[in-house]
Amino acid sequence: PERWLVPDGHSIDEKQRDEFLGFGFGPRRCPGQHLAVREAVIIIAILLRNFDEFYADAETHSPKFSSRLTMCHQNSP
């Protein structure tokens, strides 16, 4: 979100980033924190269960990385 960007709009304000706590802290923290984390683990396990694991023949299929998953600001190059 824009609230973490410095005025130039392309870099993250480190101070703002370090002050963010997703579930809060102390007596007013999110009461559903533990449930949310457990649900996330279960959902990831269910997703991974749907994939089959297999090994490719190294002689015919060499690894090739054609893309990457990154997050960047909407206006960055």
CSV table of C-alpha atoms in Angstrom, one decimal:
chain,number,residue,atom,x,y,z
A,1,PRO,CA,0.0,0.0,0.0
A,2,GLU,CA,1.0,3.6,-0.6
A,3,ARG,CA,1.3,4.2,3.1
A,4,TRP,CA,4.7,2.4,3.1
A,5,LEU,CA,6.2,4.2,0.2
A,6,VAL,CA,8.5,7.1,0.6
A,7,PRO,CA,7.7,10.3,-1.3
A,8,ASP,CA,9.5,9.2,-4.5
A,9,GLY,CA,6.9,6.4,-4.8
A,10,HIS,CA,9.3,3.7,-5.7
A,11,SER,CA,10.9,2.5,-2.4
A,12,ILE,CA,9.6,1.3,0.9
A,13,ASP,CA,9.9,3.3,4.0
A,14,GLU,CA,11.8,0.9,6.3
A,15,LYS,CA,10.5,2.6,9.5
A,16,GLN,CA,6.9,2.3,8.5
A,17,ARG,CA,7.4,-1.3,7.4
A,18,ASP,CA,8.9,-2.4,10.7
A,19,GLU,CA,6.1,-0.8,12.7
A,20,PHE,CA,3.3,-2.8,11.1
A,21,LEU,CA,2.0,-5.8,13.0
A,22,GLY,CA,-0.6,-7.8,11.1
A,23,PHE,CA,-2.5,-9.0,14.1
A,24,GLY,CA,-1.7,-6.2,16.5
A,25,PHE,CA,0.0,-6.6,19.8
A,26,GLY,CA,-0.9,-6.6,23.5
A,27,PRO,CA,-4.3,-6.7,25.1
A,28,ARG,CA,-6.0,-5.4,21.9
A,29,ARG,CA,-4.5,-7.9,19.5
A,30,CYS,CA,-6.7,-9.9,17.1
A,31,PRO,CA,-8.6,-12.6,19.0
A,32,GLY,CA,-8.7,-14.7,15.8
A,33,GLN,CA,-4.9,-14.7,15.2
A,34,HIS,CA,-4.3,-18.3,16.1
A,35,LEU,CA,-7.3,-19.5,14.1
A,36,ALA,CA,-6.2,-17.5,11.1
A,37,VAL,CA,-2.7,-18.9,11.2
A,38,ARG,CA,-4.0,-22.5,11.6
A,39,GLU,CA,-6.5,-22.0,8.7
A,40,ALA,CA,-3.7,-20.7,6.5
A,41,VAL,CA,-1.6,-23.8,7.2
A,42,ILE,CA,-4.6,-26.1,6.5
A,43,ILE,CA,-5.4,-24.3,3.2
A,44,ILE,CA,-1.8,-24.6,2.1
A,45,ALA,CA,-1.7,-28.3,2.9
A,46,ILE,CA,-4.9,-28.9,1.0
A,47,LEU,CA,-3.5,-27.0,-2.0
A,48,LEU,CA,-0.3,-29.0,-2.0
A,49,ARG,CA,-2.1,-32.2,-1.6
A,50,ASN,CA,-3.7,-31.7,-5.1
A,51,PHE,CA,-0.3,-31.7,-6.8
A,52,ASP,CA,1.5,-34.8,-7.9
A,53,GLU,CA,5.3,-35.1,-7.2
A,54,PHE,CA,7.4,-36.5,-10.0
A,55,TYR,CA,11.0,-36.2,-11.1
A,56,ALA,CA,12.0,-35.4,-14.6
A,57,ASP,CA,14.8,-37.1,-16.5
A,58,ALA,CA,17.8,-34.8,-16.1
A,59,GLU,CA,19.2,-35.7,-19.6
A,60,THR,CA,16.1,-34.7,-21.5
A,61,HIS,CA,14.6,-31.9,-19.3
A,62,SER,CA,17.1,-29.4,-17.9
A,63,PRO,CA,15.7,-26.8,-15.5
A,64,LYS,CA,14.8,-23.5,-17.2
A,65,PHE,CA,13.4,-20.6,-15.2
A,66,SER,CA,11.4,-18.4,-17.5
A,67,SER,CA,9.6,-16.2,-15.1
A,68,ARG,CA,9.6,-15.1,-11.5
A,69,LEU,CA,7.0,-14.0,-9.0
A,70,THR,CA,7.7,-10.6,-7.6
A,71,MET,CA,5.7,-7.8,-6.1
A,72,CYS,CA,6.4,-4.2,-7.2
A,73,HIS,CA,4.7,-0.9,-7.2
A,74,GLN,CA,2.2,-0.3,-9.9
A,75,ASN,CA,4.3,2.6,-11.5
A,76,SER,CA,7.7,0.9,-11.3
A,77,PRO,CA,9.4,-0.3,-14.4
